[in-house]
Short mmCIF file of C-alpha atoms in Angstrom, two decimals:
data_model
loop_
_atom_site.label_atom_id
_atom_site.label_comp_id
_atom_site.label_asym_id
_atom_site.label_seq_id
_atom_site.Cartn_x
_atom_site.Cartn_y
_atom_site.Cartn_z
CA UNK A 1 18.65 146.18 224.08
CA UNK A 2 17.30 149.69 224.55
CA UNK A 3 20.75 151.06 223.84
CA UNK A 4 20.93 149.22 220.54
CA UNK A 5 17.49 150.49 219.56
CA UNK A 6 18.51 154.06 220.41
CA UNK A 7 21.58 153.82 218.23
CA UNK A 8 19.62 152.46 215.32
CA UNK A 9 17.12 155.26 215.58
CA UNK A 10 19.76 157.98 215.17
CA UNK A 11 19.48 159.76 211.80
CA UNK A 12 22.21 158.88 209.33
CA UNK A 13 24.45 161.74 208.23
CA UNK A 14 26.04 161.94 204.83
CA UNK A 15 29.75 162.46 204.29
CA UNK A 16 29.12 166.03 203.16
CA UNK A 17 27.27 166.77 206.41
CA UNK A 18 30.09 165.30 208.45
CA UNK A 19 32.67 167.38 206.63
CA UNK A 20 30.61 170.55 206.86
CA UNK A 21 31.35 170.72 210.58
CA UNK A 22 35.09 171.13 209.93
CA UNK A 23 35.08 173.40 206.91
CA UNK A 24 36.39 176.31 208.95
CA UNK A 25 39.29 174.36 210.42
CA UNK A 26 42.70 175.31 209.04
CA UNK A 27 46.11 173.97 210.00
CA UNK A 28 49.28 176.03 210.25
CA UNK A 29 51.21 173.69 207.94
CA UNK A 30 48.78 173.98 205.02
CA UNK A 31 50.61 176.92 203.43
CA UNK A 32 53.87 175.01 203.59
CA UNK A 33 52.31 171.92 201.98
CA UNK A 34 50.64 173.97 199.24
CA UNK A 35 53.33 176.47 198.30
CA UNK A 36 56.62 174.85 199.30
CA UNK A 37 55.88 171.17 198.65
CA UNK A 38 53.46 171.99 195.79
CA UNK A 39 50.93 169.38 196.94
CA UNK A 40 47.29 169.94 196.08
CA UNK A 41 45.23 169.43 199.22
CA UNK A 42 41.95 169.16 197.34
CA UNK A 43 40.27 165.76 197.69
CA UNK A 44 40.02 165.60 193.92
CA UNK A 45 43.70 166.34 193.41
CA UNK A 46 45.52 164.82 190.49
CA UNK A 47 47.51 161.79 191.54
CA UNK A 48 50.40 162.85 189.29
CA UNK A 49 50.94 165.97 191.41
CA UNK A 50 51.71 164.06 194.61
CA UNK A 51 54.55 161.82 195.61
CA UNK A 52 58.27 162.00 195.03
CA UNK A 53 59.81 164.99 193.30
CA UNK A 54 61.02 164.24 189.76
CA UNK A 55 64.80 164.69 189.77
CA UNK A 56 64.88 165.09 186.00
CA UNK A 57 62.36 167.96 186.19
CA UNK A 58 64.65 169.70 188.69
CA UNK A 59 67.36 169.62 186.03
CA UNK A 60 64.93 170.70 183.32
CA UNK A 61 65.24 167.43 181.41
CA UNK A 62 62.04 165.48 182.07
CA UNK A 63 60.55 164.34 178.78
CA UNK A 64 57.36 162.80 180.18
CA UNK A 65 55.66 166.11 180.92
CA UNK A 66 52.19 165.69 182.41
CA UNK A 67 52.50 161.91 182.14
CA UNK A 68 55.40 161.75 184.60
CA UNK A 69 54.45 159.66 187.68
CA UNK A 70 56.55 161.90 189.94
CA UNK A 71 55.83 165.44 191.07
CA UNK A 72 56.99 168.43 189.02
CA UNK A 73 57.54 170.97 191.76
CA UNK A 74 57.99 174.56 190.68
CA UNK A 75 59.62 177.39 192.56
CA UNK A 76 61.82 176.33 195.46
CA UNK A 77 62.48 172.72 194.51
CA UNK A 78 66.21 172.37 195.25
CA UNK A 79 67.99 172.72 198.58
CA UNK A 80 70.30 175.74 198.80
CA UNK A 81 73.90 174.50 198.79
CA UNK A 82 75.08 177.66 200.56
CA UNK A 83 72.47 177.20 203.31
CA UNK A 84 73.80 173.68 203.93
CA UNK A 85 77.15 175.25 204.88
CA UNK A 86 75.57 178.13 206.79
CA UNK A 87 76.73 180.71 204.22
CA UNK A 88 73.49 181.82 202.55
CA UNK A 89 72.90 185.56 202.97
CA UNK A 90 69.57 185.82 201.16
CA UNK A 91 67.41 184.42 203.94
CA UNK A 92 63.73 184.29 202.99
CA UNK A 93 64.52 185.90 199.61
CA UNK A 94 66.57 182.90 198.50
CA UNK A 95 65.16 181.12 195.45
CA UNK A 96 66.23 177.74 196.87
CA UNK A 97 64.94 175.71 199.80
CA UNK A 98 66.30 176.26 203.28
CA UNK A 99 65.51 172.83 204.64
CA UNK A 100 67.32 169.51 204.84
CA UNK A 101 65.59 167.22 202.36
CA UNK A 102 67.52 164.36 200.77
CA UNK A 103 65.07 164.14 197.86
CA UNK A 104 65.73 167.77 196.88
CA UNK A 105 69.49 167.96 197.27
CA UNK A 106 71.52 169.59 194.48
CA UNK A 107 73.77 167.54 192.24
CA UNK A 108 77.15 166.39 193.48
CA UNK A 109 79.79 168.61 191.85
CA UNK A 110 82.46 165.91 191.84
CA UNK A 111 80.16 163.29 190.32
CA UNK A 112 78.98 165.77 187.68
CA UNK A 113 82.51 166.96 186.89
CA UNK A 114 84.48 163.70 186.98
CA UNK A 115 81.81 161.01 186.75
CA UNK A 116 82.73 159.63 190.19
CA UNK A 117 82.55 160.59 193.85
CA UNK A 118 84.94 159.26 196.50
CA UNK A 119 82.81 160.30 199.47
CA UNK A 120 80.94 157.23 200.72
CA UNK A 121 78.62 159.46 202.79
CA UNK A 122 77.89 162.04 200.10
CA UNK A 123 74.37 163.46 200.51
CA UNK A 124 74.18 165.13 197.10
CA UNK A 125 72.44 163.65 194.07
CA UNK A 126 74.45 161.26 191.91
CA UNK A 127 72.71 161.29 188.54
CA UNK A 128 73.93 159.10 185.72
CA UNK A 129 75.32 161.40 182.97
CA UNK A 130 73.85 159.15 180.29
CA UNK A 131 70.36 159.99 181.52
CA UNK A 132 70.99 163.67 180.70
CA UNK A 133 71.87 163.07 177.07
CA UNK A 134 68.93 163.75 174.77
CA UNK A 135 67.84 161.62 171.85
CA UNK A 136 69.16 162.74 168.49
CA UNK A 137 66.25 164.18 166.45
CA UNK A 138 68.08 163.44 163.18
CA UNK A 139 68.66 159.82 164.10
CA UNK A 140 65.01 159.46 165.05
CA UNK A 141 64.12 160.66 161.56
CA UNK A 142 66.31 158.00 160.01
CA UNK A 143 69.83 159.40 159.50
CA UNK A 144 72.38 161.44 161.45
CA UNK A 145 75.44 162.73 159.58
CA UNK A 146 77.53 162.84 162.78
CA UNK A 147 77.28 159.11 163.28
CA UNK A 148 79.05 157.78 166.40
CA UNK A 149 80.54 161.24 167.06
CA UNK A 150 77.11 162.76 167.67
CA UNK A 151 76.77 164.31 171.11
CA UNK A 152 73.17 163.10 171.39
CA UNK A 153 71.94 159.56 171.95
CA UNK A 154 71.36 157.17 169.08
CA UNK A 155 68.83 154.67 170.40
CA UNK A 156 68.12 151.88 167.97
CA UNK A 157 64.61 150.49 168.26
CA UNK A 158 62.51 148.41 165.86
CA UNK A 159 59.80 150.54 164.30
CA UNK A 160 56.32 150.32 165.75
CA UNK A 161 54.04 148.93 163.06
CA UNK A 162 50.97 150.48 164.69
CA UNK A 163 52.59 153.94 164.70
CA UNK A 164 53.60 153.64 161.05
CA UNK A 165 50.06 152.71 160.02
CA UNK A 166 48.70 155.78 161.79
CA UNK A 167 48.05 155.19 165.51
CA UNK A 168 49.69 153.46 168.47
CA UNK A 169 47.47 152.99 171.56
CA UNK A 170 50.49 152.72 173.88
CA UNK A 171 51.80 156.18 173.02
CA UNK A 172 55.09 157.10 174.77
CA UNK A 173 54.98 153.82 176.75
CA UNK A 174 55.46 151.80 173.58
CA UNK A 175 58.73 149.78 173.63
CA UNK A 176 59.13 150.20 169.87
CA UNK A 177 60.36 153.23 167.99
CA UNK A 178 58.09 156.12 167.04
CA UNK A 179 60.04 158.07 164.38
CA UNK A 180 59.78 161.85 164.51
CA UNK A 181 59.61 163.38 161.05
CA UNK A 182 59.44 167.01 162.22
CA UNK A 183 62.50 168.61 163.77
CA UNK A 184 62.36 171.18 166.53
CA UNK A 185 62.52 174.74 165.23
CA UNK A 186 65.07 175.79 167.82
CA UNK A 187 67.36 173.49 169.72
CA UNK A 188 67.75 174.19 173.41
CA UNK A 189 71.15 175.65 174.27
CA UNK A 190 73.40 173.13 175.95
CA UNK A 191 76.88 173.07 177.34
CA UNK A 192 79.86 173.03 175.02
CA UNK A 193 81.10 169.50 174.46
CA UNK A 194 84.81 168.91 174.09
CA UNK A 195 86.08 166.48 171.47
CA UNK A 196 87.06 163.20 173.06
CA UNK A 197 90.71 163.65 172.07
CA UNK A 198 90.82 166.80 174.23
CA UNK A 199 89.34 165.18 177.34
CA UNK A 200 91.91 164.41 180.07
CA UNK A 201 91.18 161.57 182.50
CA UNK A 202 91.83 162.71 186.08
CA UNK A 203 92.67 159.10 187.08
CA UNK A 204 95.55 158.29 184.72
CA UNK A 205 96.21 161.71 183.17
CA UNK A 206 95.83 160.40 179.63
CA UNK A 207 93.68 161.92 176.90
CA UNK A 208 90.89 160.27 174.97
CA UNK A 209 88.48 159.08 177.67
CA UNK A 210 86.56 160.16 180.77
CA UNK A 211 87.41 158.94 184.25
CA UNK A 212 84.33 156.72 184.45
CA UNK A 213 85.56 154.92 181.29
CA UNK A 214 89.21 154.73 182.32
CA UNK A 215 90.80 151.34 181.49
CA UNK A 216 93.14 151.79 184.48
CA UNK A 217 90.25 152.45 186.83
CA UNK A 218 90.89 151.02 190.27
CA UNK A 219 88.25 148.74 191.85
CA UNK A 220 86.29 150.28 194.68
CA UNK A 221 85.26 153.52 192.96
CA UNK A 222 81.57 153.81 192.25
CA UNK A 223 79.55 155.38 189.49
CA UNK A 224 76.25 155.68 191.28
CA UNK A 225 75.42 156.48 194.88
CA UNK A 226 74.84 153.63 197.31
CA UNK A 227 77.77 151.43 196.26
CA UNK A 228 80.91 150.82 198.26
CA UNK A 229 83.68 153.33 197.67
CA UNK A 230 87.38 153.56 198.40
CA UNK A 231 88.31 155.91 201.29
CA UNK A 232 89.43 159.32 200.09
CA UNK A 233 92.71 159.16 202.03
CA UNK A 234 93.78 155.97 200.24
CA UNK A 235 92.87 157.52 196.90
CA UNK A 236 94.90 160.67 197.68
CA UNK A 237 97.99 158.64 198.69
CA UNK A 238 97.78 156.50 195.57
CA UNK A 239 97.40 159.55 193.33
CA UNK A 240 100.38 161.25 194.99
CA UNK A 241 102.61 158.18 194.64
CA UNK A 242 101.65 157.63 191.02
CA UNK A 243 102.51 161.25 190.19
CA UNK A 244 106.08 161.05 191.52
#
């Protein structure tokens, strides 16, 4: 009973007083968390600056900006592909990460080039090419002269009545279309797109379509990572026999 009374008589300490005893404590990994992982260690940190790295921001194509739920890491945000093979000569001066992190791996060259990857254990990022295509600013205004041949996306949405009248409370989260009447002054430079009649499918060797849209596409090949794939050896034998 005396013990209980003694505990109750102890003065209560606020949270600030409790934390004041450890203000001088600093961990060795804090610099890595702050500068490499770009995570704000402040208790009042913005929730949008923590969590998974935005893969679209790594490619420079995130349209959500500050409203993106994932982290927009600057600086060393992608793993060095030369370091993965033990061939990087820059050491600490390298502008890419020298650590094995699956969330920060560079894009798979084969998936980016051909639209498919035959390696079932590929550790590189497989990003859907359609997600990289930007919305057509002319189509969003109401008309695009290129029509179906336009290299940008034509997304048809019913117009938002709230936006037309002057204000939409849902903003960019609105499922309806918000037409843009002002065009960008300068369009960002992009890669040169070949006409579809000049594209050669690496599956069948015919022109007019990409490999991921090939009508002779064999079952077992995947478009996105995580699906079952055909072994590379079987694919190589089939390709060799079909070419004879």
